[in-house]
């Protein structure tokens, strides 16, 4: 019967297996694939100077991660470090190239396969999730917005003043251990609602001196599928910036901080800056999380077949948050 259906006996639909594991047990997760930028070479073949290929930062790659050692605490010459090793299973490359952003096209030619020292960014744990199950703490800022929720998604309906911001506010909340921010966003009513920026306020409320601001370059919020944003929230982000990818196109993200912003200060507000097209446009937001990540670097390819790929990966560094808090 299987052969009559065009399925080889004994074959594995790895994408389906990972999806079922994710929904039923959490053993499989959606990770963020990251390839750092590639720099040009000098006359001696040494990389440095100008970037010739921008970073690849693609969220929502299904993977099964089986650690040998999640955290091996080491004292090294430069101080404390956390290393580890894991085996990572993904669907085969043909299936991966069917996922959003991973398609190899003339507009998106840079991804062809997963290579050595590419990274799988996994979520070690959620540090804080901005609630979208109730509207009480969501507020119109400079935009005229009314809020509703279905228990999972905040629906922000724009009024007559549809150019500005809206935000969530809370009492002082610890986000010290987090090093990344992720959320999903989409819109309806117009295809040209601009995603101007998003901000985290730490140490103060609605004062840009206490904000870290992420500003995408000319990005319109999609109206069909959800746009997943996953960016770093750690020192060094301001200098390097980040990326948002949609349909294989990179939108550079400029990162700036106010004079009083401190990653270690308590979280207070999270704000979205938008520019709508008309009264009645709607922006949907869900799954806003500050999380602590583990970055698994591809060290070797163990197995490659028609159903799945197995990578041997290493964790090259990690933080001891007790020291970070103590040394401030």
Short mmCIF file of C-alpha atoms in Angstrom, two decimals:
data_model
loop_
_atom_site.label_atom_id
_atom_site.label_comp_id
_atom_site.label_asym_id
_atom_site.label_seq_id
_atom_site.Cartn_x
_atom_site.Cartn_y
_atom_site.Cartn_z
CA UNK A 1 0.00 0.00 0.00
CA UNK A 2 2.81 2.41 0.86
CA UNK A 3 4.56 1.81 -2.47
CA UNK A 4 1.23 2.36 -4.28
CA UNK A 5 1.05 5.77 -2.63
CA UNK A 6 4.55 6.65 -3.82
CA UNK A 7 6.10 6.27 -0.34
CA UNK A 8 9.13 4.05 0.16
CA UNK A 9 8.65 1.55 3.00
CA UNK A 10 10.85 2.58 5.88
CA UNK A 11 11.14 6.22 4.82
CA UNK A 12 10.73 9.03 7.33
CA UNK A 13 8.84 12.27 6.79
CA UNK A 14 11.17 14.19 9.08
CA UNK A 15 9.29 17.49 8.78
CA UNK A 16 6.09 15.76 9.95
CA UNK A 17 7.91 13.94 12.77
CA UNK A 18 9.39 17.20 14.05
CA UNK A 19 6.03 18.95 13.83
CA UNK A 20 4.26 16.20 15.80
CA UNK A 21 7.00 16.15 18.43
CA UNK A 22 6.76 19.93 18.78
CA UNK A 23 3.00 19.91 19.28
CA UNK A 24 2.80 16.87 21.54
CA UNK A 25 5.94 16.84 23.65
CA UNK A 26 8.10 19.92 23.07
CA UNK A 27 11.11 17.73 22.23
CA UNK A 28 11.26 19.34 18.79
CA UNK A 29 11.46 23.12 18.58
CA UNK A 30 11.57 25.94 16.08
CA UNK A 31 15.08 27.38 16.17
CA UNK A 32 16.61 30.41 14.51
CA UNK A 33 19.20 29.69 11.86
CA UNK A 34 22.10 32.17 11.85
CA UNK A 35 25.09 32.60 9.57
CA UNK A 36 27.33 35.53 10.59
CA UNK A 37 28.26 38.12 7.96
CA UNK A 38 31.10 37.31 5.57
CA UNK A 39 33.87 39.89 5.35
CA UNK A 40 36.10 40.64 2.39
CA UNK A 41 39.73 39.50 2.23
CA UNK A 42 42.88 41.56 2.06
CA UNK A 43 45.84 40.82 -0.22
CA UNK A 44 47.01 38.12 2.19
CA UNK A 45 43.68 36.29 2.24
CA UNK A 46 42.76 37.45 5.74
CA UNK A 47 39.10 38.31 6.28
CA UNK A 48 38.28 41.76 7.61
CA UNK A 49 37.11 45.21 6.63
CA UNK A 50 33.91 45.56 4.62
CA UNK A 51 31.05 43.05 4.75
CA UNK A 52 30.58 41.34 1.37
CA UNK A 53 27.62 39.13 2.39
CA UNK A 54 25.20 40.14 5.12
CA UNK A 55 24.25 37.82 7.96
CA UNK A 56 21.48 35.28 7.47
CA UNK A 57 18.96 35.23 10.33
CA UNK A 58 16.04 32.92 9.56
CA UNK A 59 13.58 32.05 12.36
CA UNK A 60 11.30 29.02 12.54
CA UNK A 61 13.53 26.14 11.39
CA UNK A 62 12.20 22.87 12.89
CA UNK A 63 14.90 20.86 14.62
CA UNK A 64 15.34 18.11 17.19
CA UNK A 65 18.25 18.84 19.54
CA UNK A 66 19.75 15.96 21.53
CA UNK A 67 22.50 17.32 23.81
CA UNK A 68 25.47 15.22 24.91
CA UNK A 69 26.31 18.00 27.35
CA UNK A 70 24.10 21.08 27.65
CA UNK A 71 26.32 23.04 30.03
CA UNK A 72 29.91 22.25 31.01
CA UNK A 73 31.09 24.99 33.36
CA UNK A 74 34.70 25.94 32.79
CA UNK A 75 37.20 28.36 34.27
CA UNK A 76 39.27 29.69 31.40
CA UNK A 77 41.98 32.28 31.03
CA UNK A 78 39.43 35.00 30.23
CA UNK A 79 37.15 33.93 33.10
CA UNK A 80 34.13 31.66 33.50
CA UNK A 81 32.59 30.04 30.42
CA UNK A 82 29.89 27.48 29.61
CA UNK A 83 30.40 25.01 26.75
CA UNK A 84 28.53 21.95 25.48
CA UNK A 85 27.86 19.55 22.62
CA UNK A 86 24.71 18.27 20.92
CA UNK A 87 23.40 16.38 17.92
CA UNK A 88 20.87 18.34 15.87
CA UNK A 89 18.40 16.70 13.46
CA UNK A 90 16.70 18.69 10.68
CA UNK A 91 14.64 17.80 7.60
CA UNK A 92 16.59 17.25 4.37
CA UNK A 93 17.78 20.28 2.44
CA UNK A 94 15.01 20.08 -0.19
CA UNK A 95 12.38 20.34 2.55
CA UNK A 96 14.28 23.15 4.31
CA UNK A 97 14.32 25.14 1.07
CA UNK A 98 10.53 25.05 1.11
CA UNK A 99 10.38 26.99 4.40
CA UNK A 100 9.94 30.80 4.42
CA UNK A 101 13.22 32.69 3.81
CA UNK A 102 15.17 29.51 3.05
CA UNK A 103 14.14 29.44 -0.62
CA UNK A 104 17.10 30.00 -2.93
CA UNK A 105 16.02 32.56 -5.55
CA UNK A 106 17.61 35.32 -7.59
CA UNK A 107 16.55 37.75 -4.84
CA UNK A 108 17.82 35.43 -2.11
CA UNK A 109 20.88 33.60 -3.51
CA UNK A 110 23.01 33.35 -0.37
CA UNK A 111 21.53 30.26 1.31
CA UNK A 112 22.32 26.99 -0.41
CA UNK A 113 22.99 24.63 2.49
CA UNK A 114 23.84 24.57 6.18
CA UNK A 115 27.61 24.86 6.52
CA UNK A 116 30.26 24.49 9.21
CA UNK A 117 30.02 27.08 11.99
CA UNK A 118 26.53 28.15 10.99
CA UNK A 119 24.41 28.36 14.12
CA UNK A 120 21.14 27.03 15.48
CA UNK A 121 19.87 29.47 18.11
CA UNK A 122 17.70 27.55 20.56
CA UNK A 123 15.57 28.87 23.40
CA UNK A 124 17.02 27.66 26.70
CA UNK A 125 14.19 29.24 28.67
CA UNK A 126 11.77 32.12 28.60
CA UNK A 127 12.77 34.88 30.99
CA UNK A 128 9.68 37.04 30.53
CA UNK A 129 6.67 36.92 28.20
CA UNK A 130 4.77 40.13 27.53
CA UNK A 131 1.09 39.23 28.12
CA UNK A 132 -1.19 39.36 25.07
CA UNK A 133 -4.07 37.52 26.74
CA UNK A 134 -5.56 40.70 28.25
CA UNK A 135 -5.75 44.34 27.18
CA UNK A 136 -5.60 46.12 30.55
CA UNK A 137 -1.90 47.02 30.40
CA UNK A 138 -1.84 47.97 26.71
CA UNK A 139 -2.01 51.71 26.04
CA UNK A 140 -2.25 54.08 23.10
CA UNK A 141 0.88 56.17 22.85
CA UNK A 142 1.20 58.73 20.10
CA UNK A 143 -1.20 56.70 17.93
CA UNK A 144 -4.97 56.38 18.43
CA UNK A 145 -5.48 52.66 19.14
CA UNK A 146 -8.18 50.44 20.62
CA UNK A 147 -7.30 46.95 21.84
CA UNK A 148 -8.91 43.52 21.86
CA UNK A 149 -7.63 40.00 22.43
CA UNK A 150 -8.65 36.42 21.68
CA UNK A 151 -6.60 35.15 24.63
CA UNK A 152 -3.45 34.76 22.57
CA UNK A 153 -3.13 37.74 20.22
CA UNK A 154 -3.42 41.46 20.84
CA UNK A 155 -5.49 43.16 18.14
CA UNK A 156 -4.63 46.87 17.81
CA UNK A 157 -7.16 48.76 15.70
CA UNK A 158 -5.89 52.13 14.49
CA UNK A 159 -8.08 55.21 14.76
CA UNK A 160 -7.93 58.60 13.11
CA UNK A 161 -4.37 59.16 14.29
CA UNK A 162 -2.75 56.06 12.83
CA UNK A 163 0.87 57.19 12.81
CA UNK A 164 2.72 56.64 16.10
CA UNK A 165 3.11 54.02 18.79
CA UNK A 166 1.28 51.80 21.26
CA UNK A 167 2.81 49.95 24.18
CA UNK A 168 2.54 47.50 27.04
CA UNK A 169 3.54 48.68 30.52
CA UNK A 170 4.17 46.82 33.76
CA UNK A 171 5.82 47.20 37.15
CA UNK A 172 9.58 46.62 37.39
CA UNK A 173 10.26 43.11 36.03
CA UNK A 174 13.57 41.25 35.84
CA UNK A 175 14.89 40.45 32.33
CA UNK A 176 18.58 40.24 33.25
CA UNK A 177 19.09 36.66 32.06
CA UNK A 178 17.61 37.25 28.60
CA UNK A 179 19.80 37.82 25.57
CA UNK A 180 17.24 37.79 22.75
CA UNK A 181 13.77 39.19 21.96
CA UNK A 182 11.25 37.48 19.71
CA UNK A 183 7.65 38.13 18.64
CA UNK A 184 5.24 37.71 15.75
CA UNK A 185 3.37 40.50 13.97
CA UNK A 186 1.00 40.90 11.02
CA UNK A 187 -1.60 43.41 9.78
CA UNK A 188 -4.87 43.72 7.89
CA UNK A 189 -6.69 46.50 6.09
CA UNK A 190 -3.71 47.66 4.03
CA UNK A 191 -0.50 46.20 2.64
CA UNK A 192 1.60 49.30 3.31
CA UNK A 193 1.42 49.65 7.10
CA UNK A 194 4.98 50.57 7.97
CA UNK A 195 6.74 48.88 10.87
CA UNK A 196 8.67 51.92 12.06
CA UNK A 197 10.38 50.51 15.17
CA UNK A 198 10.03 48.59 18.41
CA UNK A 199 11.47 49.46 21.81
CA UNK A 200 12.18 47.93 25.17
CA UNK A 201 12.27 50.34 28.11
CA UNK A 202 14.47 49.18 30.98
CA UNK A 203 14.86 51.27 34.12
CA UNK A 204 12.18 53.82 33.19
CA UNK A 205 8.81 54.17 31.48
CA UNK A 206 8.10 56.04 28.22
CA UNK A 207 11.35 57.95 28.36
CA UNK A 208 13.62 57.30 25.37
CA UNK A 209 16.65 57.77 27.60
CA UNK A 210 15.78 54.33 29.03
CA UNK A 211 14.97 52.64 25.71
CA UNK A 212 16.72 50.35 23.29
CA UNK A 213 15.23 51.06 19.86
CA UNK A 214 15.24 48.65 16.92
CA UNK A 215 14.51 50.41 13.61
CA UNK A 216 13.95 48.25 10.50
CA UNK A 217 14.70 49.78 7.11
CA UNK A 218 11.49 50.38 5.08
CA UNK A 219 9.61 47.32 6.31
CA UNK A 220 5.86 46.94 5.71
CA UNK A 221 3.97 44.58 8.02
CA UNK A 222 2.71 41.54 6.04
CA UNK A 223 -1.04 40.97 5.76
CA UNK A 224 -1.08 37.23 5.09
CA UNK A 225 1.28 35.17 7.22
CA UNK A 226 2.92 36.10 10.50
CA UNK A 227 6.30 37.83 10.43
CA UNK A 228 8.62 36.34 13.08
CA UNK A 229 11.17 38.75 14.54
CA UNK A 230 14.11 37.39 16.54
CA UNK A 231 16.87 39.83 17.48
CA UNK A 232 19.71 40.02 20.03
CA UNK A 233 19.21 41.81 23.34
CA UNK A 234 22.75 42.04 24.65
CA UNK A 235 25.67 44.45 24.76
CA UNK A 236 27.33 44.77 21.37
CA UNK A 237 24.02 44.82 19.50
CA UNK A 238 24.14 48.59 18.98
CA UNK A 239 27.42 48.43 17.06
CA UNK A 240 26.55 45.43 14.88
CA UNK A 241 22.81 46.01 14.37
CA UNK A 242 20.62 43.09 13.35
CA UNK A 243 18.35 41.78 10.60
CA UNK A 244 14.73 40.93 9.88
CA UNK A 245 14.09 38.62 6.94
CA UNK A 246 10.75 38.43 5.12
CA UNK A 247 10.26 36.34 1.98
CA UNK A 248 14.02 36.02 1.64
CA UNK A 249 14.62 39.78 1.67
CA UNK A 250 16.82 41.28 4.37
CA UNK A 251 15.72 44.43 6.17
CA UNK A 252 18.62 45.91 8.09
CA UNK A 253 17.79 46.80 11.68
CA UNK A 254 19.55 49.76 13.27
CA UNK A 255 19.86 49.54 17.05
CA UNK A 256 20.24 52.59 19.31
CA UNK A 257 20.07 53.10 23.07
CA UNK A 258 19.21 56.06 25.25
CA UNK A 259 21.74 57.62 27.60
CA UNK A 260 20.28 55.83 30.67
CA UNK A 261 19.47 52.46 29.11
CA UNK A 262 20.91 49.42 30.91
CA UNK A 263 20.39 45.79 29.84
CA UNK A 264 20.56 44.81 33.49
CA UNK A 265 17.84 47.23 34.63
CA UNK A 266 14.29 46.00 35.18
CA UNK A 267 11.94 45.89 32.20
CA UNK A 268 9.06 48.40 32.22
CA UNK A 269 7.55 48.98 28.72
CA UNK A 270 7.47 47.39 25.28
CA UNK A 271 6.43 49.67 22.43
CA UNK A 272 5.58 49.21 18.74
CA UNK A 273 5.96 52.13 16.36
CA UNK A 274 3.76 51.92 13.26
CA UNK A 275 2.55 54.14 10.45
CA UNK A 276 -0.86 53.05 9.21
CA UNK A 277 -2.46 53.75 5.86
CA UNK A 278 -5.98 54.59 7.03
CA UNK A 279 -8.42 54.66 9.93
CA UNK A 280 -9.45 51.08 10.78
CA UNK A 281 -6.19 49.35 9.87
CA UNK A 282 -5.36 46.53 12.29
CA UNK A 283 -2.05 45.27 13.70
CA UNK A 284 -1.86 41.86 15.38
CA UNK A 285 0.92 40.96 17.85
CA UNK A 286 1.60 37.75 19.77
CA UNK A 287 4.28 35.65 21.47
CA UNK A 288 6.48 38.53 22.70
CA UNK A 289 9.27 36.94 24.69
CA UNK A 290 12.55 37.86 26.31
CA UNK A 291 14.51 34.62 26.35
CA UNK A 292 17.87 33.12 27.20
CA UNK A 293 19.38 31.37 24.21
CA UNK A 294 21.85 28.59 23.49
CA UNK A 295 23.81 28.92 20.25
CA UNK A 296 24.74 25.55 18.75
CA UNK A 297 27.53 25.87 16.16
CA UNK A 298 27.73 23.27 13.38
CA UNK A 299 30.99 21.35 13.85
CA UNK A 300 30.44 18.43 11.48
CA UNK A 301 27.78 16.71 9.36
CA UNK A 302 27.25 13.20 10.70
CA UNK A 303 24.55 11.88 8.35
CA UNK A 304 22.94 13.12 5.15
CA UNK A 305 20.16 11.16 3.46
CA UNK A 306 16.84 11.62 1.66
CA UNK A 307 14.86 12.01 4.89
CA UNK A 308 16.95 14.03 7.34
CA UNK A 309 20.31 15.60 8.17
CA UNK A 310 22.25 15.04 11.40
CA UNK A 311 24.72 17.67 12.58
CA UNK A 312 27.28 17.43 15.38
CA UNK A 313 27.24 20.82 17.09
CA UNK A 314 29.13 22.55 19.86
CA UNK A 315 28.37 25.32 22.28
CA UNK A 316 31.43 27.53 22.46
CA UNK A 317 30.41 30.01 25.12
CA UNK A 318 27.80 30.85 27.71
CA UNK A 319 27.23 33.25 30.58
CA UNK A 320 27.02 32.75 34.31
CA UNK A 321 24.25 35.19 35.19
CA UNK A 322 25.11 35.23 38.89
CA UNK A 323 28.46 36.81 37.99
CA UNK A 324 26.82 39.21 35.58
CA UNK A 325 24.45 40.42 38.28
CA UNK A 326 27.16 40.58 40.95
CA UNK A 327 29.62 42.56 38.83
CA UNK A 328 26.85 44.73 37.35
#
